[in-house]
Amino acid sequence: MNNIVSIAVKEIKHDFRDRRTLLFMLAFPIVLMLILGLALTNAFSSNVKLGEMKVLVKDTSHGGPLADAFTSFTAELKKSDIHFETIKKGVNGLEEIRQNRYDGYMELTDSGISLYGNNQSAIEGNVIEGMLKAFTDKYNAVSAVAKVEPAKVSQLFVPSASANGSYIKETSVNANRQPGSMDYYAVAMSVMIGLWGAMSAGRLIRSEIVQGTAPRLVATPVRRSELFAGKVLGSIVQNFLCVLIVVLFSKFAFGAYWGEHLGIALLILLSEVVMSVSLGLGVSYLFKGKASTGILLLFVQLASFFGGAYFPVSVSGTDMANYIVLASPIRWANHALTELIYGQSSVFSAAWPAISLNLGLAVLLLAVSAVFMRRKEGL
Amino acid sequence: MNVLDIRGLTKKFGNFIAVDNISLSIREGEIFGFLGANGAGKSTTINMIASLLRPSSGEILILDRDIAKQSRFAKMNLGMVPQDLAIYEDMTSYENVSFFAGLYGLRGTELKDRTEEALQFVGLADKAKSYPRDFSGGMKRRLNIACALAHKPKLIIMDEPTVGIDPQSRNYILNSVRKLNEDGCTIIYTSHYMEEVEEICSRIAIVDHGKIIAEGTKEQLTATITDMKDIRIEVKSLTDVPADQLRLIPGVRTVRLDEMEPVIRIHSDAAVDNLNRILKELIASGAEIRSVEEQEPNLETVFLTLTGRNLRD
C-alpha cells in the first residue's frame, strides 16, 4: 500500500509541477468558461426586456364609475412604465398605431372600452391587452357586486390593492430555475476537463519509457500491479483536483449555480474522471506509441463537441447524430448534472445512471489494461 | 560466495537469438566487466538479470536464489544504473533518490539518512534541492548512480555509466565505483571505453553474437593474444595523417586516431614487419612524428582479435 501511495504522490507532484498541464487543465477551461459564458449570455436568457409602453386614449365617455376606475387604472400602470396619453383633436388614433408611434390605442365610451393593438410591437400589445382584460374583469366583478351589495364595492376597489402587480399574473411554461450561460459553461467545462484526464492517463506508462525511468521502476521490488494502481490513483487524484478547482472557481468567482447537491455533483464528476483515466490507460495499451495519443485526442475533441461542451446539444429523433451525441461521456455527465442541479429528477435517478455507467466502463477498461500489462515484458 | 550465477541463459525474440546459452558466475567483491559491441547481447543479458526481460530458458540466481521464484529478494539486493538517465527532471535530487529508495521499503529516518548518504557519495549533497534539469551531463549521471545506491544493494549493474560526460565527472564516477567496491559491493560494469574496463575491472567477459567468447582477468585475456601487436605513434597533429593509406599496408588490421592526445593506434599482425612502411607513409604525408612505441596487446587487441571488430564499431 505504501508503494501505491508513493507512486501516486509522485504522479501528482509531477503533474502539478508541469506548467503546461496546469495551463491546459486549469487556465484554459476557466478562460473558455468566462469567454463563452459572457459572449453567449443572451442565448441562454428566457427574459424579454420591454421598454416604455405608450397607449393613446380617446375618452368620449361622460364620466361615471367606468371612467373613474379607468383613471385609477392608468395612474397605477404609469408606475410600470405604461403611459396613457389623451388623443389630441384632429389626430387619428388608428393612423398613429399604423405609424408605430404607440403600442396601443383605446377608445373609452359610456358603453365600454375598445382596444386596438399594434402589430409591429406584438409583445407590448399583448401585455397591454392582458392588463386591460384584468381591469375589465375586475370592473365587471365590481359592477355585479354593486348590484347585489353596494356597501362592499369599496372593499373591492381599494387603490393600494390594485397596485401594479394585481393586474399582472405571472405564468411560465417551466417555472423551475433554468441555467444561465455561466451556469451552463461551468458544468460543461468541468465535465470536459474531467474527460481530458484520458489524455494525461494515456501518457502514464509511456512517459516512464520516454523519460528512461521504466527500467529502474521495473528493477525495484514493487509489483507491477502496485505500480499500475499507484499510477491510476495518482492520475485520478490529480485530474479530480483540477476538476474540483474549476468547479469551485466557477462557483465562487463566477457565481455559477451548482444546485443544492454539490457533493453528489462532485461524485458524478469523480466517476467521470475514473472512467477517463481508465480509458486513457486502456487505449495506451491497445495502441502503441503516438497512435494512442492521436486516438485519445480525436475522441476527446469529438466527445466534447457532440457532448455539448461548447454549446448545448439537444437529442431528438433517432438519426446517427443523436447516437453520437448519446455516446459522448460528456453528454452523460452533463445530462446527469443538469438534472441534478435543476431538480428535474430525484437526486438518485439523476446521478446513478451516469455514475454506474462511468464506473462500469472504468472496470472494463482497467481489466483490459491489466490483461495487456501482464502479457507485456517490462512496463 | 557467488553473488550472481547464470546458467544456460537464452533469450529469443522470434527467430532471433539475442542471448545464446550463457553461463557465468560473479563472486562477491568483484568488479565484473561486460564487454560487447552493440547488438552483441550484453544489454539483453543485463536486462534479464534486472528482471526487465524474461529469459526464454535458463536460470539466474542472485545470492543463490532463483530470481524467477524469489523475485523480491533478488530485486532488494540489486541496484540498477541504466545506460539512459533514469531520473525525473521535475523532481529535486533529494526527491529522486528518496522516491526510488522508498520503493525498496525504506521509510522515515532511515530513508532520509540513506538518501543523504547516497547524495553525499556522488557529491551532490549541496544540490539536494536542485532540479536535474539544471544539471550538467556529469551531475545527472551521478544522480543516476545515487538512485541505485540508497537501498545498499549487494550487486549493482552499471550500464555505460560514463557515456557522454566530461573527464572530470568520469574520474569522479570511476573513483565512486572503486569506493563502492571497497565497501563490499559487487559490480557489473559495461562500457564502450576499453581503458575504463582495463582500469577498474577485476574480471572481464567478452560477449559476441549472444555468446561469451572469452572470460578472465585482463592478464589472462591478453595472454591469449600472441599473433597481434599494438603500435602507438604520437604526432604533432592528426590533420596530415593518411589513415586510409595506413589501412592498406599489409598486416594492418585497424587504425584509430585518438584526437585527445593526439595519437595514432594501429593494430597489426605480429608476424608482419610493417613498421618502416607505416613510418614512411606518415613522413611522406607530412605528419610530424614525436614518438613511436610498440606495445603489448591490450584488451582492445583481444576484443579485435576475438570479434574481428572494434568495440566502438
XYZ file of C-alpha atoms in Angstrom:
692
model
C 0.000 0.000 0.000
C 2.891 2.356 0.837
C 4.329 1.850 -2.620
C 0.987 2.657 -4.254
C 0.760 5.886 -2.259
C 4.410 6.792 -3.040
C 3.841 6.313 -6.745
C 0.537 8.209 -6.621
C 2.160 11.139 -4.799
C 4.973 11.176 -7.353
C 2.420 11.338 -10.175
C 0.536 14.199 -8.534
C 3.752 16.158 -7.920
C 4.846 15.577 -11.475
C 1.593 16.846 -12.966
C 1.224 19.858 -10.733
C 4.806 20.932 -11.443
C 4.218 20.775 -15.140
C 3.160 24.275 -16.165
C 1.761 23.069 -19.468
C -0.529 20.624 -17.671
C -1.749 23.331 -15.322
C -2.346 25.727 -18.165
C -4.200 23.062 -20.079
C -6.228 21.688 -17.184
C -6.979 24.873 -15.247
C -6.379 28.135 -17.084
C -7.826 27.018 -20.409
C -11.236 25.815 -19.134
C -11.602 28.801 -16.826
C -10.839 31.274 -19.603
C -13.098 29.405 -22.021
C -15.868 29.379 -19.418
C -15.504 33.121 -18.963
C -15.463 33.884 -22.686
C -18.354 31.610 -23.657
C -20.305 32.453 -20.506
C -20.162 36.172 -21.229
C -20.426 36.012 -25.007
C -23.483 33.767 -25.067
C -25.425 35.327 -22.190
C -28.397 36.242 -24.407
C -28.585 32.790 -25.958
C -29.389 31.334 -22.540
C -31.730 34.112 -21.268
C -35.509 33.475 -21.199
C -36.373 37.086 -20.229
C -37.615 39.745 -22.664
C -36.757 43.282 -21.746
C -39.572 45.675 -22.528
C -39.089 49.393 -22.663
C -41.552 52.168 -22.051
C -45.029 51.492 -23.490
C -47.273 54.221 -24.789
C -51.019 53.942 -25.180
C -53.159 56.551 -26.876
C -56.585 57.042 -25.264
C -59.703 58.629 -26.701
C -62.200 59.258 -23.909
C -65.684 60.100 -25.236
C -67.494 58.928 -22.084
C -69.401 61.262 -19.818
C -67.732 60.294 -16.539
C -69.229 57.676 -14.277
C -67.824 54.623 -12.456
C -66.071 53.159 -15.501
C -64.239 56.375 -16.291
C -63.238 56.785 -12.636
C -61.978 53.258 -12.403
C -60.062 53.664 -15.679
C -58.374 56.812 -14.400
C -57.262 54.920 -11.312
C -56.068 52.059 -13.521
C -53.953 54.298 -15.778
C -52.412 56.029 -12.792
C -51.293 52.687 -11.380
C -49.831 51.484 -14.677
C -47.727 54.597 -15.016
C -45.621 53.122 -12.232
C -44.920 50.180 -14.575
C -43.744 52.468 -17.361
C -47.015 52.212 -19.272
C -48.070 55.681 -20.180
C -51.506 56.703 -21.316
C -51.828 59.831 -23.443
C -55.105 61.513 -24.286
C -55.581 61.932 -28.001
C -55.461 65.467 -29.339
C -58.090 66.895 -31.560
C -57.704 66.033 -35.221
C -55.395 63.092 -34.560
C -56.406 59.715 -35.939
C -55.616 57.077 -33.329
C -55.607 54.189 -35.760
C -53.218 56.051 -38.053
C -50.909 56.676 -35.082
C -50.861 52.954 -34.460
C -50.080 52.211 -38.092
C -47.215 54.676 -37.921
C -45.913 52.727 -34.883
C -45.949 55.790 -32.645
C -47.935 53.993 -29.934
C -48.136 50.459 -28.697
C -51.922 50.581 -28.368
C -54.950 52.741 -28.926
C -58.022 52.728 -26.644
C -61.410 54.234 -27.089
C -63.369 54.754 -23.862
C -67.094 55.259 -24.275
C -70.047 55.002 -21.907
C -70.737 51.568 -23.270
C -67.210 50.173 -22.770
C -63.571 50.135 -23.888
C -62.174 49.248 -27.327
C -58.520 48.378 -27.730
C -56.534 48.461 -30.982
C -53.196 46.702 -30.833
C -50.004 47.428 -32.728
C -48.885 44.528 -34.944
C -45.348 45.882 -35.015
C -44.977 45.554 -31.272
C -46.865 42.353 -30.580
C -45.376 41.639 -27.148
C -46.182 45.096 -25.844
C -49.672 44.820 -27.375
C -50.247 41.516 -25.605
C -49.111 42.979 -22.295
C -51.493 45.925 -22.635
C -54.327 43.655 -23.696
C -53.709 41.332 -20.766
C -53.765 44.157 -18.259
C -56.852 45.728 -19.776
C -58.559 42.364 -19.547
C -57.613 42.129 -15.894
C -59.046 45.607 -15.389
C -62.317 44.844 -17.169
C -62.750 41.557 -15.331
C -62.357 43.402 -12.065
C -64.703 46.173 -13.199
C -67.325 43.643 -14.213
C -66.966 41.917 -10.869
C -67.438 45.230 -9.068
C -70.497 46.032 -11.140
C -72.002 42.647 -10.336
C -71.345 43.102 -6.616
C -72.729 46.646 -6.722
C -76.000 45.294 -7.961
C -76.285 42.907 -5.011
C -74.329 44.529 -2.122
C -73.304 48.130 -2.913
C -71.650 48.502 0.524
C -68.903 46.004 -0.316
C -67.784 47.736 -3.508
C -65.249 49.867 -1.683
C -63.512 46.730 -0.361
C -63.011 45.507 -3.921
C -61.625 48.747 -5.299
C -59.086 49.689 -2.729
C -56.437 51.582 -4.733
C -53.478 50.041 -2.961
C -54.793 46.595 -3.735
C -54.828 47.448 -7.370
C -51.157 48.268 -7.348
C -49.348 47.250 -10.488
C -48.854 43.617 -9.537
C -52.530 42.900 -9.233
C -53.095 43.458 -12.933
C -50.185 41.152 -13.852
C -50.316 37.439 -13.333
C -47.007 35.694 -13.923
C -47.348 32.470 -15.857
C -44.482 30.325 -17.121
C -44.225 27.131 -19.149
C -41.396 25.983 -16.854
C -41.285 27.670 -13.522
C -38.090 25.823 -12.419
C -34.746 27.597 -12.462
C -33.024 27.432 -15.841
C -29.239 27.593 -16.369
C -27.756 30.874 -17.457
C -24.773 30.873 -19.783
C -22.221 30.902 -16.951
C -24.092 28.105 -15.154
C -24.098 26.038 -18.319
C -20.432 26.518 -19.150
C -19.356 25.962 -15.541
C -20.846 22.467 -15.788
C -19.736 21.912 -19.383
C -16.106 22.927 -18.786
C -15.839 20.923 -15.570
C -17.173 17.855 -17.357
C -14.888 18.480 -20.320
C -11.679 18.634 -18.277
C -12.856 15.506 -16.482
C -12.665 13.752 -19.845
C -9.314 15.360 -20.626
C -7.960 13.117 -17.895
C -7.940 10.421 -20.584
C -5.159 12.219 -22.405
C -2.850 12.530 -19.407
C -3.636 8.919 -18.449
C -2.731 7.851 -21.974
C 0.802 9.035 -21.244
C 1.055 7.419 -17.798
C 3.113 4.434 -18.886
C 4.674 5.913 -22.000
C 6.095 8.862 -20.048
C 8.180 6.451 -17.934
C 9.515 4.811 -21.074
C 10.281 8.165 -22.724
C 11.957 9.505 -19.573
C 14.020 6.340 -19.272
C 12.734 5.602 -15.769
C 10.810 2.466 -16.765
C 13.808 0.073 -16.355
C 14.596 1.460 -12.915
C 10.980 1.143 -11.786
C 10.727 -2.426 -13.034
C 14.028 -3.275 -11.336
C 12.599 -2.253 -7.938
C 10.758 -4.810 -5.779
C 7.473 -3.037 -6.452
C 4.947 -5.351 -8.072
C 3.634 -4.207 -11.416
C 0.115 -4.275 -10.036
C 1.229 -1.769 -7.357
C 2.872 0.379 -9.983
C -0.286 0.244 -12.063
C -2.539 1.025 -9.089
C -0.298 3.887 -7.920
C -0.275 5.481 -11.323
C -4.040 5.141 -11.747
C -4.687 6.511 -8.262
C -2.307 9.444 -8.788
C -3.859 10.293 -12.115
C -7.386 10.132 -10.705
C -6.495 12.377 -7.757
C -4.624 14.869 -9.933
C -7.372 15.098 -12.546
C -10.128 15.283 -9.960
C -8.286 18.062 -8.117
C -8.202 20.026 -11.369
C -11.939 19.462 -11.844
C -12.581 20.461 -8.232
C -10.593 23.680 -8.628
C -12.554 24.569 -11.784
C -15.884 23.795 -10.065
C -15.039 25.885 -7.009
C -13.625 28.704 -9.114
C -16.773 28.796 -11.243
C -18.956 28.765 -8.136
C -17.195 31.411 -6.105
C -15.520 33.590 -8.724
C -18.137 33.499 -11.478
C -21.172 32.796 -9.293
C -22.178 29.737 -11.309
C -25.084 27.786 -9.844
C -24.210 24.213 -8.790
C -27.514 23.404 -7.084
C -28.223 22.031 -3.651
C -26.277 18.779 -4.002
C -22.700 19.790 -4.747
C -21.362 16.614 -3.120
C -23.368 14.390 -5.478
C -22.352 16.593 -8.418
C -18.703 16.060 -7.480
C -19.343 12.335 -7.204
C -20.626 12.314 -10.788
C -17.513 14.201 -11.878
C -15.266 11.835 -9.908
C -16.832 8.837 -11.626
C -16.230 10.549 -14.962
C -12.554 11.119 -14.062
C -12.178 7.448 -13.050
C -13.665 6.398 -16.389
C -11.469 8.871 -18.315
C -8.252 7.708 -16.659
C -9.194 4.092 -17.349
C -9.992 4.981 -20.949
C -6.623 6.679 -21.431
C -4.774 3.761 -19.906
C -6.764 1.195 -21.901
C -6.134 2.983 -25.197
C -2.416 3.321 -24.397
C -2.185 -0.456 -24.002
C -4.285 -1.191 -27.103
C -2.459 1.213 -29.430
C 1.275 1.731 -29.354
C 3.213 4.969 -29.107
C 1.867 8.197 -30.502
C -1.100 6.452 -32.153
C -2.787 6.219 -28.746
C -2.276 9.954 -28.138
C -3.818 10.748 -31.527
C -6.792 8.473 -30.952
C -7.449 9.929 -27.499
C -7.132 13.495 -28.736
C -9.610 12.837 -31.536
C -12.025 11.055 -29.206
C -11.912 13.788 -26.563
C -12.456 16.534 -29.119
C -15.382 14.751 -30.789
C -16.912 13.806 -27.446
C -16.584 17.428 -26.295
C -18.129 18.793 -29.462
C -21.043 16.372 -29.643
C -21.472 16.145 -25.886
C -22.317 19.824 -25.518
C -19.081 21.188 -24.097
C -19.046 24.185 -26.406
C -22.788 24.724 -26.942
C -25.976 22.969 -25.773
C -26.867 19.918 -27.854
C -30.373 18.519 -27.818
C -31.357 14.983 -28.676
C -34.419 14.353 -30.818
C -35.326 11.586 -33.239
C -33.160 8.564 -33.874
C -30.694 9.595 -36.541
C -26.975 8.891 -36.420
C -26.081 12.306 -34.999
C -28.204 11.570 -31.939
C -26.465 8.268 -31.354
C -23.140 10.081 -31.488
C -24.390 12.649 -29.001
C -25.662 9.936 -26.663
C -22.348 8.052 -26.900
C -20.377 11.011 -25.589
C -19.306 10.621 -21.945
C -19.584 14.389 -21.695
C -23.250 14.145 -22.578
C -23.876 11.551 -19.823
C -22.251 13.642 -17.172
C -23.653 16.922 -18.460
C -27.146 15.498 -18.565
C -26.876 13.978 -15.099
C -25.547 17.210 -13.612
C -28.230 19.348 -15.271
C -30.950 17.016 -13.958
C -29.384 17.091 -10.510
C -28.694 20.822 -10.288
C -32.033 21.988 -11.660
C -34.086 19.410 -9.811
C -35.550 17.854 -12.936
C -35.211 14.380 -11.383
C -34.634 12.998 -7.933
C -31.027 13.044 -6.749
C -30.774 9.275 -7.070
C -32.260 8.977 -10.563
C -30.223 11.917 -11.832
C -26.835 10.724 -10.575
C -26.988 6.953 -10.510
C -27.158 6.133 -14.263
C -24.129 8.293 -15.101
C -22.109 7.093 -12.105
C -22.793 3.430 -12.758
C -22.113 3.788 -16.492
C -18.803 5.546 -15.807
C -17.677 3.080 -13.157
C -18.803 0.072 -15.203
C -16.777 1.236 -18.179
C -13.837 2.009 -15.905
C -13.798 -1.525 -14.521
C -13.934 -2.953 -18.043
C -11.136 -0.722 -19.342
C -8.932 -1.328 -16.304
C -9.411 -5.068 -16.707
C -8.338 -4.830 -20.369
C -5.300 -2.758 -19.366
C -4.369 -5.218 -16.628
C -4.506 -8.158 -19.068
C -2.262 -6.348 -21.564
C 0.101 -5.254 -18.790
C 0.532 -8.830 -17.555
C 1.371 -10.050 -21.040
C 3.962 -7.359 -21.600
C 7.620 -7.550 -20.595
C 8.842 -4.522 -18.685
C 6.341 -1.694 -18.364
C 30.400 -16.861 -2.368
C 28.804 -16.126 -5.727
C 26.639 -13.052 -5.895
C 25.397 -13.954 -9.355
C 25.077 -17.281 -11.130
C 23.778 -17.561 -14.655
C 23.090 -20.996 -16.067
C 22.230 -21.751 -19.678
C 20.598 -18.388 -20.181
C 18.904 -17.884 -23.544
C 16.682 -15.134 -24.876
C 14.901 -15.333 -28.207
C 12.951 -12.593 -29.961
C 11.003 -14.574 -32.521
C 13.610 -16.476 -34.522
C 16.435 -14.183 -33.443
C 18.604 -15.497 -30.604
C 19.855 -12.454 -28.683
C 21.479 -14.422 -25.860
C 22.615 -17.940 -26.575
C 23.081 -20.337 -23.681
C 25.247 -18.125 -21.483
C 26.664 -19.400 -18.186
C 28.553 -17.177 -15.822
C 29.404 -16.711 -12.145
C 30.363 -13.493 -10.406
C 31.956 -13.683 -6.989
C 31.350 -11.336 -4.105
C 33.587 -8.252 -4.213
C 34.317 -8.381 -7.932
C 34.023 -5.575 -10.452
C 32.995 -7.591 -13.437
C 33.438 -6.002 -16.870
C 30.964 -6.938 -19.532
C 32.272 -6.117 -22.990
C 30.440 -6.381 -26.237
C 29.682 -4.328 -29.320
C 26.178 -3.007 -29.947
C 23.788 -5.900 -30.522
C 26.147 -8.479 -29.006
C 23.605 -9.472 -26.349
C 25.149 -7.607 -23.447
C 22.159 -5.350 -22.667
C 19.707 -8.231 -23.106
C 21.672 -10.244 -20.529
C 21.747 -7.307 -18.127
C 18.029 -6.694 -18.615
C 17.290 -10.315 -17.747
C 19.411 -10.069 -14.587
C 17.453 -6.929 -13.613
C 14.121 -8.679 -14.377
C 13.312 -6.273 -17.176
C 13.099 -9.197 -19.593
C 12.014 -12.784 -19.051
C 14.527 -15.447 -20.151
C 13.412 -17.883 -22.845
C 15.293 -20.551 -20.930
C 17.960 -20.918 -18.255
C 18.142 -19.549 -14.763
C 19.591 -16.592 -12.924
C 20.491 -16.796 -9.252
C 21.264 -13.777 -7.107
C 22.823 -14.758 -3.762
C 21.862 -18.360 -4.535
C 18.174 -17.593 -5.021
C 16.398 -18.002 -8.345
C 15.094 -14.602 -9.422
C 12.146 -16.207 -11.209
C 10.983 -17.745 -7.940
C 12.187 -15.156 -5.433
C 11.947 -12.016 -7.451
C 11.503 -9.676 -4.479
C 14.595 -10.970 -2.690
C 16.655 -10.637 -5.861
C 15.449 -7.115 -6.545
C 16.064 -5.988 -2.964
C 19.709 -6.941 -3.396
C 20.135 -5.407 -6.824
C 20.831 -1.811 -7.859
C 20.365 -0.763 -11.453
C 22.138 2.138 -13.165
C 20.609 2.115 -16.652
C 22.508 3.450 -19.637
C 19.821 6.061 -20.330
C 19.289 8.508 -17.499
C 16.528 7.159 -15.260
C 15.700 10.251 -13.236
C 12.760 12.638 -13.053
C 13.735 16.094 -14.274
C 10.901 17.780 -12.388
C 11.793 16.287 -9.013
C 14.712 17.516 -6.931
C 17.794 15.356 -6.466
C 16.624 14.513 -2.975
C 13.119 13.612 -4.159
C 14.524 11.414 -6.922
C 16.747 9.372 -4.617
C 14.155 9.292 -1.854
C 11.385 8.145 -4.221
C 13.360 5.193 -5.576
C 14.740 4.280 -2.156
C 11.180 4.347 -0.804
C 10.208 1.693 -3.325
C 12.724 -0.622 -1.620
C 10.803 -0.307 1.619
C 12.875 2.387 3.316
C 10.827 4.743 5.476
C 11.205 7.626 7.900
C 14.609 8.485 9.331
C 16.281 5.566 7.616
C 15.021 6.770 4.246
C 16.210 10.304 4.973
C 19.652 9.184 6.137
C 20.198 6.799 3.237
C 19.065 9.433 0.732
C 21.502 11.992 2.143
C 24.238 9.373 2.253
C 23.724 8.460 -1.408
C 23.757 12.093 -2.482
C 26.895 12.652 -0.387
C 28.529 9.644 -2.016
C 28.096 11.021 -5.542
C 28.996 14.574 -4.482
C 25.545 16.066 -4.874
C 24.733 16.768 -1.206
C 24.788 20.501 -1.850
C 22.423 20.045 -4.802
C 19.774 18.129 -2.858
C 17.117 20.762 -3.502
C 18.107 21.406 -7.108
C 16.317 20.030 -10.128
C 18.226 17.769 -12.527
C 17.006 19.866 -15.467
C 19.564 22.459 -14.307
C 22.399 19.912 -14.014
C 25.324 19.207 -16.331
C 25.515 15.804 -18.022
C 28.023 14.604 -15.420
C 25.855 15.648 -12.494
C 22.872 13.867 -13.999
C 24.961 10.714 -14.390
C 25.988 10.943 -10.732
C 22.369 11.351 -9.653
C 21.506 8.375 -11.837
C 24.007 6.358 -9.785
C 22.790 7.729 -6.428
C 19.262 6.484 -7.198
C 20.636 2.926 -7.373
C 22.635 3.102 -4.141
C 20.407 4.327 -1.335
C 18.972 0.880 -0.551
C 22.520 -0.520 -0.265
C 22.328 -3.390 -2.750
C 24.822 -6.257 -2.761
C 25.022 -6.232 -6.568
C 24.983 -3.133 -8.761
C 24.645 -3.205 -12.522
C 26.186 -0.157 -14.164
C 25.376 0.031 -17.833
C 27.619 2.624 -19.538
C 27.612 4.962 -16.529
C 30.152 7.364 -18.022
C 28.759 7.788 -21.506
C 28.810 11.346 -22.825
C 30.329 13.133 -19.841
C 33.389 15.299 -19.203
C 36.699 13.724 -17.981
C 36.293 15.218 -14.504
C 32.882 13.641 -13.931
C 34.177 10.427 -15.466
C 37.028 10.247 -12.964
C 34.611 11.013 -10.149
C 32.366 8.149 -11.225
C 35.240 5.700 -11.628
C 36.509 6.574 -8.145
C 32.972 6.115 -6.818
C 32.825 2.665 -8.387
C 36.100 1.714 -6.701
C 34.851 3.071 -3.381
C 31.594 1.144 -3.655
C 33.583 -1.987 -4.350
C 35.816 -1.361 -1.344
C 32.677 -1.041 0.740
C 31.756 -4.600 -0.256
C 29.555 -4.060 -3.257
C 29.815 -6.359 -6.263
C 29.561 -4.530 -9.557
C 28.769 -5.497 -13.127
C 30.228 -2.789 -15.303
C 29.705 -2.249 -19.017
C 31.431 0.421 -21.052
C 32.464 1.327 -24.559
C 35.631 2.795 -23.078
C 38.108 -0.073 -23.011
C 40.513 1.919 -20.827
C 37.876 2.180 -18.088
C 37.262 -1.537 -18.109
C 41.008 -2.223 -18.024
C 41.436 0.242 -15.206
C 38.746 -0.873 -12.781
C 37.515 -4.378 -13.628
C 38.915 -7.385 -11.832
C 37.410 -9.822 -14.314
C 36.029 -9.389 -17.798
C 33.716 -11.285 -20.139
C 33.586 -10.578 -23.867
C 30.208 -11.159 -25.468
C 29.653 -11.569 -29.177
C 26.601 -12.800 -31.103
C 24.878 -13.689 -27.867
C 27.686 -15.859 -26.525
C 30.506 -15.319 -24.054
C 33.586 -15.831 -26.201
C 36.206 -15.073 -23.544
C 36.292 -14.609 -19.810
C 39.039 -13.919 -17.287
C 41.273 -11.244 -15.812
C 42.842 -8.671 -18.083
C 46.163 -10.521 -17.893
C 44.555 -13.866 -18.690
C 42.791 -12.407 -21.711
C 45.783 -10.568 -23.161
C 47.978 -13.625 -22.657
C 45.844 -15.474 -25.161
C 46.823 -13.000 -27.888
C 50.258 -13.770 -29.322
C 49.784 -13.023 -33.000
C 48.927 -9.289 -32.677
C 50.910 -6.153 -31.873
C 49.852 -2.611 -30.990
C 51.777 0.345 -32.389
C 51.310 3.725 -30.753
C 52.574 6.736 -32.718
C 52.389 10.186 -31.186
C 52.220 13.005 -33.734
C 52.063 16.782 -33.568
C 48.755 16.931 -35.395
C 46.331 14.407 -36.852
C 45.335 16.566 -39.810
C 48.058 15.210 -42.128
C 47.684 11.556 -41.114
C 46.706 9.381 -44.141
C 44.563 6.902 -42.198
C 43.146 5.259 -45.325
C 46.653 4.734 -46.755
C 47.816 3.184 -43.485
C 44.933 0.691 -43.542
C 46.126 -0.604 -46.922
C 49.546 -1.587 -45.547
C 49.905 -5.389 -45.289
C 49.309 -6.697 -41.741
C 47.457 -3.600 -40.501
C 44.071 -4.579 -39.067
C 42.817 -1.254 -37.707
C 43.917 2.367 -37.467
C 42.409 4.580 -34.808
C 43.104 8.286 -34.402
C 42.905 9.499 -30.833
C 42.350 13.234 -31.025
C 42.717 13.814 -27.292
C 46.464 13.141 -27.204
C 46.934 13.197 -30.448
C 47.960 9.591 -31.117
C 47.636 7.013 -33.886
C 46.844 3.498 -32.610
C 47.493 0.701 -35.051
C 46.649 -2.966 -34.524
C 48.684 -5.189 -36.715
C 49.624 -8.822 -37.266
C 52.677 -9.531 -35.131
C 54.229 -11.694 -37.868
C 54.337 -8.876 -40.436
C 57.219 -6.427 -40.184
C 55.498 -3.285 -41.372
C 56.684 -0.532 -39.012
C 59.065 1.026 -41.563
C 56.350 1.141 -44.206
C 53.962 2.829 -41.741
C 56.512 5.478 -40.812
C 57.376 6.147 -44.471
C 53.719 6.768 -45.276
C 53.433 9.177 -42.392
C 56.579 11.117 -43.288
C 55.531 11.269 -46.951
C 52.234 12.822 -45.970
C 53.944 15.497 -43.863
C 52.954 14.191 -40.443
C 55.347 15.270 -37.707
C 56.196 12.183 -35.612
C 57.082 12.696 -31.968
C 57.370 9.137 -30.646
C 56.828 5.539 -31.734
C 56.105 2.710 -29.359
C 55.328 -0.947 -29.937
C 53.093 -2.131 -27.088
C 51.960 -5.393 -25.592
C 48.441 -6.378 -26.639
C 45.717 -4.780 -24.527
C 42.020 -5.503 -24.137
C 41.214 -3.725 -27.336
C 43.602 -6.041 -29.177
C 41.936 -9.005 -27.509
C 38.499 -7.746 -28.478
C 39.551 -7.100 -32.043
C 41.194 -10.449 -32.400
C 38.239 -12.335 -30.996
C 35.404 -10.457 -32.645
C 37.050 -9.033 -35.759
C 35.832 -5.517 -34.984
C 36.390 -2.600 -32.691
C 34.284 -2.212 -29.582
C 33.040 1.158 -30.819
C 32.112 -0.037 -34.328
